[in-house]
Short mmCIF file of C-alpha atoms in Angstrom, two decimals:
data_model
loop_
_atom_site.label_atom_id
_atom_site.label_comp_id
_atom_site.label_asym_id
_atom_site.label_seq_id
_atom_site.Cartn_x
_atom_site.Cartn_y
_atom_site.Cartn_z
CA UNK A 1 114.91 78.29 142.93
CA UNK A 2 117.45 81.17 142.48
CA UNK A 3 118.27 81.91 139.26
CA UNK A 4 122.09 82.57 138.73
CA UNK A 5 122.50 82.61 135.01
CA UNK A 6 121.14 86.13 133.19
CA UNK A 7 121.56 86.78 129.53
CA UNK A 8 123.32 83.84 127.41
CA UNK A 9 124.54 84.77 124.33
CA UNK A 10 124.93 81.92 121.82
CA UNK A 11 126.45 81.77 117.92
CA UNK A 12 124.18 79.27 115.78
CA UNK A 13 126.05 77.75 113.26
CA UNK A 14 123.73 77.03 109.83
CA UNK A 15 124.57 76.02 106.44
CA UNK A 16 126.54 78.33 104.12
CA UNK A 17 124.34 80.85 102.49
CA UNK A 18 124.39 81.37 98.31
CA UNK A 19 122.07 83.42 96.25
CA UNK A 20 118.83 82.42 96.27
CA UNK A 21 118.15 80.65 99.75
CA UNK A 22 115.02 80.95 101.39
CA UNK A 23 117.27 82.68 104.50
CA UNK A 24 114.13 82.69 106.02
CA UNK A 25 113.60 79.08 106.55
CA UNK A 26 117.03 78.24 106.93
CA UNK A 27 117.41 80.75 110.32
CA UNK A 28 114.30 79.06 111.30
CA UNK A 29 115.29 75.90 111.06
CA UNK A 30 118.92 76.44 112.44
CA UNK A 31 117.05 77.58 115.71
CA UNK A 32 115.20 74.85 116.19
CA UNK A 33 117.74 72.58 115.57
CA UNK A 34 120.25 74.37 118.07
CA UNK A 35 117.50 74.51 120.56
CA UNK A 36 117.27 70.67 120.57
CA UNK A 37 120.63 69.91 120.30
CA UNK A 38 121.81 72.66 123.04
CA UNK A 39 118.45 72.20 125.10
CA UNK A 40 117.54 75.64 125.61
CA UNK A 41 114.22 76.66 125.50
CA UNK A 42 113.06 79.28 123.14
CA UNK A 43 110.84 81.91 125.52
CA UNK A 44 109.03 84.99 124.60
CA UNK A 45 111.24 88.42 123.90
CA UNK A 46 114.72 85.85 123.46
CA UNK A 47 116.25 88.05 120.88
CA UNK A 48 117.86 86.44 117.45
CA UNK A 49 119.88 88.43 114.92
CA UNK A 50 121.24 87.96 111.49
CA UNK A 51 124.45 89.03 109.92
CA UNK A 52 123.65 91.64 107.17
CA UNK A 53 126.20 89.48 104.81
CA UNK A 54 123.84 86.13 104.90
CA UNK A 55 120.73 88.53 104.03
CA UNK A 56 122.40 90.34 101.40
CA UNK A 57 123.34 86.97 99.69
CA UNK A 58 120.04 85.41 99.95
CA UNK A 59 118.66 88.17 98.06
CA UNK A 60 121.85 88.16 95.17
CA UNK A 61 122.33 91.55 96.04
CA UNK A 62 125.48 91.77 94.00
CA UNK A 63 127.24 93.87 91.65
CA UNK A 64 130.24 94.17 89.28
CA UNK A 65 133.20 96.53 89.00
CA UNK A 66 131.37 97.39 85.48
CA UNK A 67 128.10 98.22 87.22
CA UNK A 68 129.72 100.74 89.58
CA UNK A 69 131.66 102.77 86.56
CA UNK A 70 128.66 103.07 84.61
CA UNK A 71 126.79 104.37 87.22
CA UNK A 72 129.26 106.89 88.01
CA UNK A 73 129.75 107.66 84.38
CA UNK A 74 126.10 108.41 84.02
CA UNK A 75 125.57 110.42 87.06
CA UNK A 76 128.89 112.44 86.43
CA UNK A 77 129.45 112.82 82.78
CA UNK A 78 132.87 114.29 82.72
CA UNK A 79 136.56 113.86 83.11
CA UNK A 80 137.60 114.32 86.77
CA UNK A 81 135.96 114.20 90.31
CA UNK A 82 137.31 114.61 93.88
CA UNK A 83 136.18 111.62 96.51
CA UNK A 84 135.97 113.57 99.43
CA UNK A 85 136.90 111.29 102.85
CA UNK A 86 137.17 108.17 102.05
CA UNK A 87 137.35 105.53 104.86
CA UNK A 88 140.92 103.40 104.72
CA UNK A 89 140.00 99.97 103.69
CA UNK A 90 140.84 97.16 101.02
CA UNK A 91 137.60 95.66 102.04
CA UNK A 92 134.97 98.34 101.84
CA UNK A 93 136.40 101.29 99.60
CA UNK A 94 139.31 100.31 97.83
CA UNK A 95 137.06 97.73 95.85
CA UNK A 96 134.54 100.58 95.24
CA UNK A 97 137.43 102.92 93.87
CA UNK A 98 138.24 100.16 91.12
CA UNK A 99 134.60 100.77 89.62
CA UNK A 100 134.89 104.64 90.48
CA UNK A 101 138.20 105.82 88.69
CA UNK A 102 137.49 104.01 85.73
CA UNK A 103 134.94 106.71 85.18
CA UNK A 104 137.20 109.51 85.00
CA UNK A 105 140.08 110.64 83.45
CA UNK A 106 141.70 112.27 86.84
CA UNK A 107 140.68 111.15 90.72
CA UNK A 108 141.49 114.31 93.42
CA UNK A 109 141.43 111.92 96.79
CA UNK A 110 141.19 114.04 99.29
CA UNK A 111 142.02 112.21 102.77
CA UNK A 112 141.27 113.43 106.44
CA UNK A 113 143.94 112.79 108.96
CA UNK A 114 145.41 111.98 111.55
CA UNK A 115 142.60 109.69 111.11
CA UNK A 116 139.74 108.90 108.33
CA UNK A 117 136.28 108.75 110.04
CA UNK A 118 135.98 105.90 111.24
CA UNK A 119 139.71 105.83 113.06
CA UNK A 120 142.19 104.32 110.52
CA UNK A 121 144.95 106.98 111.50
CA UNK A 122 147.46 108.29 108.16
CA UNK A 123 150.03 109.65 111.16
CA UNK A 124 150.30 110.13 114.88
CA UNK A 125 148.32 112.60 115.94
CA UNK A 126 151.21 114.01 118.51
CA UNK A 127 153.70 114.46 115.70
CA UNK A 128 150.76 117.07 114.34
CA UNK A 129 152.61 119.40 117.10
CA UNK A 130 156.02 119.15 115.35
CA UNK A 131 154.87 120.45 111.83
CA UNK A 132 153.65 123.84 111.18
CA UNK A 133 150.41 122.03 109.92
CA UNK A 134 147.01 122.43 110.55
CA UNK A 135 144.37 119.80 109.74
CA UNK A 136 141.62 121.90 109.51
CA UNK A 137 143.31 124.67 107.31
CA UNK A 138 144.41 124.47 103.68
CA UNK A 139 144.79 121.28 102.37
CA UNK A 140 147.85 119.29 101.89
CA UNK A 141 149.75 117.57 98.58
CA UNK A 142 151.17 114.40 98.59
CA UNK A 143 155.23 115.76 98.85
CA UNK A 144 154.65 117.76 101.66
CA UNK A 145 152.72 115.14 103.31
CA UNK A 146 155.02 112.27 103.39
CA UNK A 147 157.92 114.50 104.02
CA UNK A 148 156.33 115.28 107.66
CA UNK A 149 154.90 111.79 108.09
CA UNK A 150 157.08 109.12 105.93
CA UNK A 151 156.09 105.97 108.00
CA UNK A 152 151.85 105.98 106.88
CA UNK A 153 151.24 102.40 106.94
CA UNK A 154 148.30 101.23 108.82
CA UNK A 155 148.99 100.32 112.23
CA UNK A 156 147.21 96.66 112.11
CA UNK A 157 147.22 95.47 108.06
CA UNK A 158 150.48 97.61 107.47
CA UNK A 159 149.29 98.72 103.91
CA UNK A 160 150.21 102.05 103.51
CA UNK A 161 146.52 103.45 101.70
CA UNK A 162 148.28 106.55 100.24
CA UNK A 163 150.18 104.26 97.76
CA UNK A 164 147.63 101.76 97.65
CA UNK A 165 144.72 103.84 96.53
CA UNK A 166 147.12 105.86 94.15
CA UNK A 167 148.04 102.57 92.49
CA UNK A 168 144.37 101.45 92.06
CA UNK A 169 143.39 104.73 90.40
CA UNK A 170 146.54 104.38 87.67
CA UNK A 171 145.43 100.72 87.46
CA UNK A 172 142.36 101.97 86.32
CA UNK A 173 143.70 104.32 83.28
CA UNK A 174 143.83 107.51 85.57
CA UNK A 175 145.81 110.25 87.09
CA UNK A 176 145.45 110.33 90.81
CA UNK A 177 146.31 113.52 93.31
CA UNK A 178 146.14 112.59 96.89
CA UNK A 179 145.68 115.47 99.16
CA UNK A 180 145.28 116.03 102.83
CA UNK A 181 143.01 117.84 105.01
CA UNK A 182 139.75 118.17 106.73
CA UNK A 183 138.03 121.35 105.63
CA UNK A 184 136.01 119.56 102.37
CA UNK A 185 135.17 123.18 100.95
CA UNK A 186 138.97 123.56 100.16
CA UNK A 187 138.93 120.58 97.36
CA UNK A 188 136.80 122.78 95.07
CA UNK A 189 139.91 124.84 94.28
CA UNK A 190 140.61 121.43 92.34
CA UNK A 191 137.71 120.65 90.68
CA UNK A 192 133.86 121.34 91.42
CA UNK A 193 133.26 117.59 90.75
CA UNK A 194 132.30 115.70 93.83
CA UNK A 195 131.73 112.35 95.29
CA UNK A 196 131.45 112.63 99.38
CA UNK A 197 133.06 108.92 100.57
CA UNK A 198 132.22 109.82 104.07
CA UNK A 199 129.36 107.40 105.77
CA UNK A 200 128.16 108.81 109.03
CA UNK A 201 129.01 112.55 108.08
CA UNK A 202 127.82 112.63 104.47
CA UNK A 203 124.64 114.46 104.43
CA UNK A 204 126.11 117.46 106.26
CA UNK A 205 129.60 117.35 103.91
CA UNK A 206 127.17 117.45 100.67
CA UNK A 207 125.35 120.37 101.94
CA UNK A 208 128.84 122.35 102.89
CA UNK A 209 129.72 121.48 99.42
CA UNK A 210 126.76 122.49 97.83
CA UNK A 211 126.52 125.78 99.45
CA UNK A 212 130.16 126.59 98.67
CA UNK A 213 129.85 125.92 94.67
CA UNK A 214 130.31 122.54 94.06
CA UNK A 215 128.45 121.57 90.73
CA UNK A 216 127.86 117.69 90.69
CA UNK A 217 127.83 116.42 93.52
CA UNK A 218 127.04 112.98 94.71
CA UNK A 219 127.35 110.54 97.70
CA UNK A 220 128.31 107.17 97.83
CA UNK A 221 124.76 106.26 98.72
CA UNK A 222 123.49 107.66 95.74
CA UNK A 223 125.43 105.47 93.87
CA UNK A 224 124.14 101.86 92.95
CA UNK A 225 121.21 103.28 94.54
CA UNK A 226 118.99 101.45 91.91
CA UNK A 227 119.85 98.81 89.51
CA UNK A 228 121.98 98.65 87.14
CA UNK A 229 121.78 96.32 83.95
CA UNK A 230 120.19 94.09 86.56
CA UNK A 231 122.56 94.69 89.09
CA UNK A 232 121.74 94.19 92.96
CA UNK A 233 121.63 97.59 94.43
CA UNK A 234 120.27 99.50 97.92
CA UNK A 235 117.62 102.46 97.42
CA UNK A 236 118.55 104.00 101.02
CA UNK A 237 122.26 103.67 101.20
CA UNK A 238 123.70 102.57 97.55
CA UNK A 239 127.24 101.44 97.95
CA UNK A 240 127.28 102.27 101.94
CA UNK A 241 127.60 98.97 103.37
CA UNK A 242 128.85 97.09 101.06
CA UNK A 243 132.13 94.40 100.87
CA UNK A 244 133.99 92.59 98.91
CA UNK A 245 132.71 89.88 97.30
CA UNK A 246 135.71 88.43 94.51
CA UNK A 247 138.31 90.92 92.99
CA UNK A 248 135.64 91.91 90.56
CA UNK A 249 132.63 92.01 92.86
CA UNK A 250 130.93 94.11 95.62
CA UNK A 251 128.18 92.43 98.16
CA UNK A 252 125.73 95.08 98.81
CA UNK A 253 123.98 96.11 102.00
CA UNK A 254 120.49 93.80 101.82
CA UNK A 255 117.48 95.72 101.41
CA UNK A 256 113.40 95.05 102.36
CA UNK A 257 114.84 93.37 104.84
CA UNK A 258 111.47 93.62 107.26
CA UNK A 259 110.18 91.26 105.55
CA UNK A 260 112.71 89.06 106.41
CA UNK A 261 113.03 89.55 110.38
CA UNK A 262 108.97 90.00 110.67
CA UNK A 263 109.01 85.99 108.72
CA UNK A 264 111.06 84.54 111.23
CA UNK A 265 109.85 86.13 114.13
CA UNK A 266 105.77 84.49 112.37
CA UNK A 267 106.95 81.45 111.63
CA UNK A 268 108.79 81.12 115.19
CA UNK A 269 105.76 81.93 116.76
CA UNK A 270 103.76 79.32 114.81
CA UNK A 271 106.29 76.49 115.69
CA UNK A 272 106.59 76.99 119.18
CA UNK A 273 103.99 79.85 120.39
CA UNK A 274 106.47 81.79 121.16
CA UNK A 275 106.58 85.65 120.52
CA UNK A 276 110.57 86.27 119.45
CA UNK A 277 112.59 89.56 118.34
CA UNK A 278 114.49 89.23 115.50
CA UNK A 279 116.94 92.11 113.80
CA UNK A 280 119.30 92.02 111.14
CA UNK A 281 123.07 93.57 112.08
CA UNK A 282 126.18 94.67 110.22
CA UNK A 283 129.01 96.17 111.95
CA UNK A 284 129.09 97.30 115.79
CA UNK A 285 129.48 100.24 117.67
CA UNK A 286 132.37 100.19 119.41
CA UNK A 287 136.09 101.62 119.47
CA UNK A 288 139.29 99.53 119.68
CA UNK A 289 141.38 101.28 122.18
CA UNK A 290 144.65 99.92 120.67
CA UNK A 291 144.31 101.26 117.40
CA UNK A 292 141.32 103.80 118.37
CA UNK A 293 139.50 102.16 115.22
CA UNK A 294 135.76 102.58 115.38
CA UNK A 295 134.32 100.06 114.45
CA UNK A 296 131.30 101.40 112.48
CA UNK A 297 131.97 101.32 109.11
CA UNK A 298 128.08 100.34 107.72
CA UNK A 299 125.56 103.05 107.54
CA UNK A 300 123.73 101.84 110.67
CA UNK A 301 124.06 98.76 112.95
CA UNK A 302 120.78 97.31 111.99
CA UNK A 303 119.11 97.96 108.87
CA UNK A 304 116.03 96.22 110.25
CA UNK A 305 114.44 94.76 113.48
CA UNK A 306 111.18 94.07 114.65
CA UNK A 307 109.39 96.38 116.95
CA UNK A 308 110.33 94.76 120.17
CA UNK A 309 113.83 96.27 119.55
CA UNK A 310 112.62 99.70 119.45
CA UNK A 311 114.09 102.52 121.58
CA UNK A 312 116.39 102.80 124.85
CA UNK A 313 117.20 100.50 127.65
CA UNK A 314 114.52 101.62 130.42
CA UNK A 315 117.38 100.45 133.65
CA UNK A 316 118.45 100.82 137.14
CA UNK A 317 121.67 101.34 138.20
CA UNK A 318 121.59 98.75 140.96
CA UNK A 319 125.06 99.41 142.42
CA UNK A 320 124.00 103.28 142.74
CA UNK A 321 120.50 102.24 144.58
CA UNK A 322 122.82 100.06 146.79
CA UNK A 323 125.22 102.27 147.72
CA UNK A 324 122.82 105.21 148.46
CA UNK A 325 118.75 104.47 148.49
CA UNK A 326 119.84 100.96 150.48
CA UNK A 327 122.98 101.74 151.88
CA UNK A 328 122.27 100.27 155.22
CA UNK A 329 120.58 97.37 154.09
CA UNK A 330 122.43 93.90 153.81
CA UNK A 331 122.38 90.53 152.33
CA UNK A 332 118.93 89.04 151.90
CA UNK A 333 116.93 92.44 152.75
CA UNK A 334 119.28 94.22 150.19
CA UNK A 335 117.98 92.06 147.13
CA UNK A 336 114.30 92.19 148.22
CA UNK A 337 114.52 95.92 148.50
CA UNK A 338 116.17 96.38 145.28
CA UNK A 339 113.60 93.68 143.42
CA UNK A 340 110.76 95.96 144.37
CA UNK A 341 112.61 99.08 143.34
CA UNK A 342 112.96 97.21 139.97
CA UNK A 343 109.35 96.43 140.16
CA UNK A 344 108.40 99.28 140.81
CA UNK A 345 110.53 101.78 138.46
CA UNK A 346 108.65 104.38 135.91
CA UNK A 347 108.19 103.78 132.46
CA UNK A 348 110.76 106.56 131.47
CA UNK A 349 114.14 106.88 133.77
CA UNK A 350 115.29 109.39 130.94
CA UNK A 351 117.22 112.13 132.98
CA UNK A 352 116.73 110.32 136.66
CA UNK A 353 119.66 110.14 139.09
CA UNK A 354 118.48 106.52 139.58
CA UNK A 355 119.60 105.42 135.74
CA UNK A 356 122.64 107.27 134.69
CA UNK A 357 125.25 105.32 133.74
CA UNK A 358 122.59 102.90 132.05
CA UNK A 359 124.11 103.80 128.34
CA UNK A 360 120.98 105.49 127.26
CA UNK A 361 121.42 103.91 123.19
CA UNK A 362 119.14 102.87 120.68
CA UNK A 363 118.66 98.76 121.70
CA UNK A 364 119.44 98.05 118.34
CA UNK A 365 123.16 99.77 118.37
CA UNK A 366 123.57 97.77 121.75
CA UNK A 367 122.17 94.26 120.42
CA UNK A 368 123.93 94.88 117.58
CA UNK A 369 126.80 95.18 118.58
CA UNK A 370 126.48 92.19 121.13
CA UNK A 371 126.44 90.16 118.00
CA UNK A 372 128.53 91.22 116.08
CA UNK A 373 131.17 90.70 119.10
CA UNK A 374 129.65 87.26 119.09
CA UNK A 375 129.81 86.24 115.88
CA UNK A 376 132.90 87.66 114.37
CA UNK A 377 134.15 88.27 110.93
CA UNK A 378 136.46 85.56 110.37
CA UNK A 379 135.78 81.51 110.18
CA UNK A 380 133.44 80.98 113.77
CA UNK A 381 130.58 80.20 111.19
CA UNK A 382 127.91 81.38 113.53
CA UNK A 383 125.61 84.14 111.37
CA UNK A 384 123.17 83.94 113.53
CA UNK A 385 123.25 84.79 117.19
CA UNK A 386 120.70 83.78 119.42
CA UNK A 387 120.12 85.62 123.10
CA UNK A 388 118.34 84.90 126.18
CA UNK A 389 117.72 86.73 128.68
CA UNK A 390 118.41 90.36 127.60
CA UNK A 391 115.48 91.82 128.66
CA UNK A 392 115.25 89.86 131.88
CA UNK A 393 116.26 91.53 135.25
CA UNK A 394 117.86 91.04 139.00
CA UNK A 395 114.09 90.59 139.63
CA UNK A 396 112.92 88.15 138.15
CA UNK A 397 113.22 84.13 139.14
#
């Protein structure tokens, strides 16, 4: 019998997650219980992921407001620091900064524009043509700023993150200076103190800061980066990842989660004899082309996965083979050709003619982000996305 349906992604509602649940039994259970009551089959290499923000939960990887300034107030030891590149967001940072400027006496924030680094754009980047400004040369104060660009609300939440950020830093007992720019090294004519905000950029913006005198210097994932009074905390990536949990309380990015996605994928296996992958997955990789927001704003899309999910997609690009290697082929002796091209393929299509346009990225950024599409951030209530058929192809019944 043909087979017209290929990969089916579902979201598996399960109950709501608090500290302390075995997460491990309760993703198990939700996909047996879907299975039955959806009556699909669970099959070797059907692919299952987890939400990063039920994982972190079920381990009470929490911390306080008070946990964060006394980190920072032990790494730094002194009165002022610059946060270099902070991302533009009341969930992710703007909680963070509470904790940070408490610690200090004076914050520099030094923002990038037209855009932070993920894509939260401060201005239009075509007005940049009607100012004698250049992003990439000395930085900018606050005055000058607005004076050039006096509209700089956000183009979705319409919080305006200049005034917003200023106003949690004097909440906090501090002075803050917001400047402008996107050449980091310039921010050490303010103070040699550093804290690199920056996610995907910051090992590269530490060293260019290092080199060029800065004296402490710290990233964001080197803060929270172990515990603190018993706090939850992430040895790899600290306060990178994390959300807000209450007005008082970060959600950190879960850690050993292996563990976690090897269990299921065991106990799976021992249920049904059935060998599944399973990977854990924060935020997607993708760009909104309205707002040109990418959407990346966790350290990596999956933290962990098992080894299944390892490496590229291995494709053909079956519209190219149609159009040229079977061009003059039709109907019925089209698709058999084209099944035993698929059959037939190499174990590495890295560079070929035959694959291009196949997006050669990691499976994990792609699955990823399938899910997190899937799933959402709002109220779907499904953390836990269950696909079949992702690894199946045109030639296969």
């Amino acid at each position: 019998m043909k087979r017209y349906i290929g990969t089916n992604v579902m979201g598996l509602r399960c109950p709501i997650i608090t500290a302390e649940n075995n997460i491990v039994d309760i993703a198990v259970d939700t996909i047996l219980k879907a299975s039955e009551a959806g009556n699909f089959k669970i099959d070797d290499r059907d692919v299952v992921g987890l939400t990063e923000s039920i994982v972190a939960k079920s381990m009470n990887n929490f911390a306080t407001i008070d946990d964060i300034t006394n980190d920072v107030k032990n790494k730094f030891n002194c009165d002022e620091v610059a946060l270099i590149h902070p991302i533009m967001s009341r969930n992710r940072f703007a909680i963070c900064l509470k904790g940070i400027a408490r610690a200090f006496k004076k914050v520099y924030v030094l923002l990038s524009y037209p855009h932070d680094e993920v894509g939260n754009h401060l201005c239009d980047p075509d007005e940049l043509d009607n100012f004698d400004i250049n992003p990439y040369g000395e930085i900018v104060e606050e005055k000058e700023f607005k004076k050039c660009f006096p509209d700089t609300r956000h183009i979705f939440t319409k919080v305006d993150y200049i005034e917003y950020y200023k106003e949690l830093i004097e909440e906090a007992g501090a002075e803050a200076v917001m400047l402008f720019g996107n050449n980091e090294r310039n921010v050490l004519k303010y103070t040699k103190n550093i804290l690199v905000c920056s996610i995907h950029t910051r090992i590269r913006t530490k060293e260019k800061l290092k080199n060029a005198g800065a004296e402490k210097i710290f990233c964001l994932s080197e803060i929270l980066n172990a515990p603190v009074n018993g706090s939850g905390y992430n040895e790899k990536y600290g306060l990178l990842g994390s959300n807000k949990s209450t007005e008082n309380k970060i959600k950190l990015f879960p850690r050993d989660c292996d563990n976690v996605v090897y269990a299921i994928q065991e106990k799976i296996k021992e249920k049904t004899g059935k060998k599944i992958e399973v990977l854990v997955y924060g935020d997607g990789a993708f760009k909104d082309p309205i707002g040109k927001i990418w959407e990346l704003a966790d350290p990596v899309v999956s933290p962990a996965f098992t080894d299944g999910l390892k490496g590229t997609p291995n494709e053909i690009k079956l519209k190219y083979i149609a159009d040229n290697s079977f061009a003059g082929l039709k109907g019925e002796k089209l698709e058999e050709a084209i099944k035993e091209k698929i059959h037939n393929k190499g174990n590495n299509l890295v560079g070929s003619m035959e694959s291009q346009g196949t997006t050669p990225r990691q499976l994990t950024d792609l699955i990823g982000s399938l899910c997190d599409l899937t799933s959402g951030s709002g109220d779907k209530g499904t953390p836990i996305v269950y696909i079949k058929g992702y690894f199946d192809n045109f030639s296969e019944e």
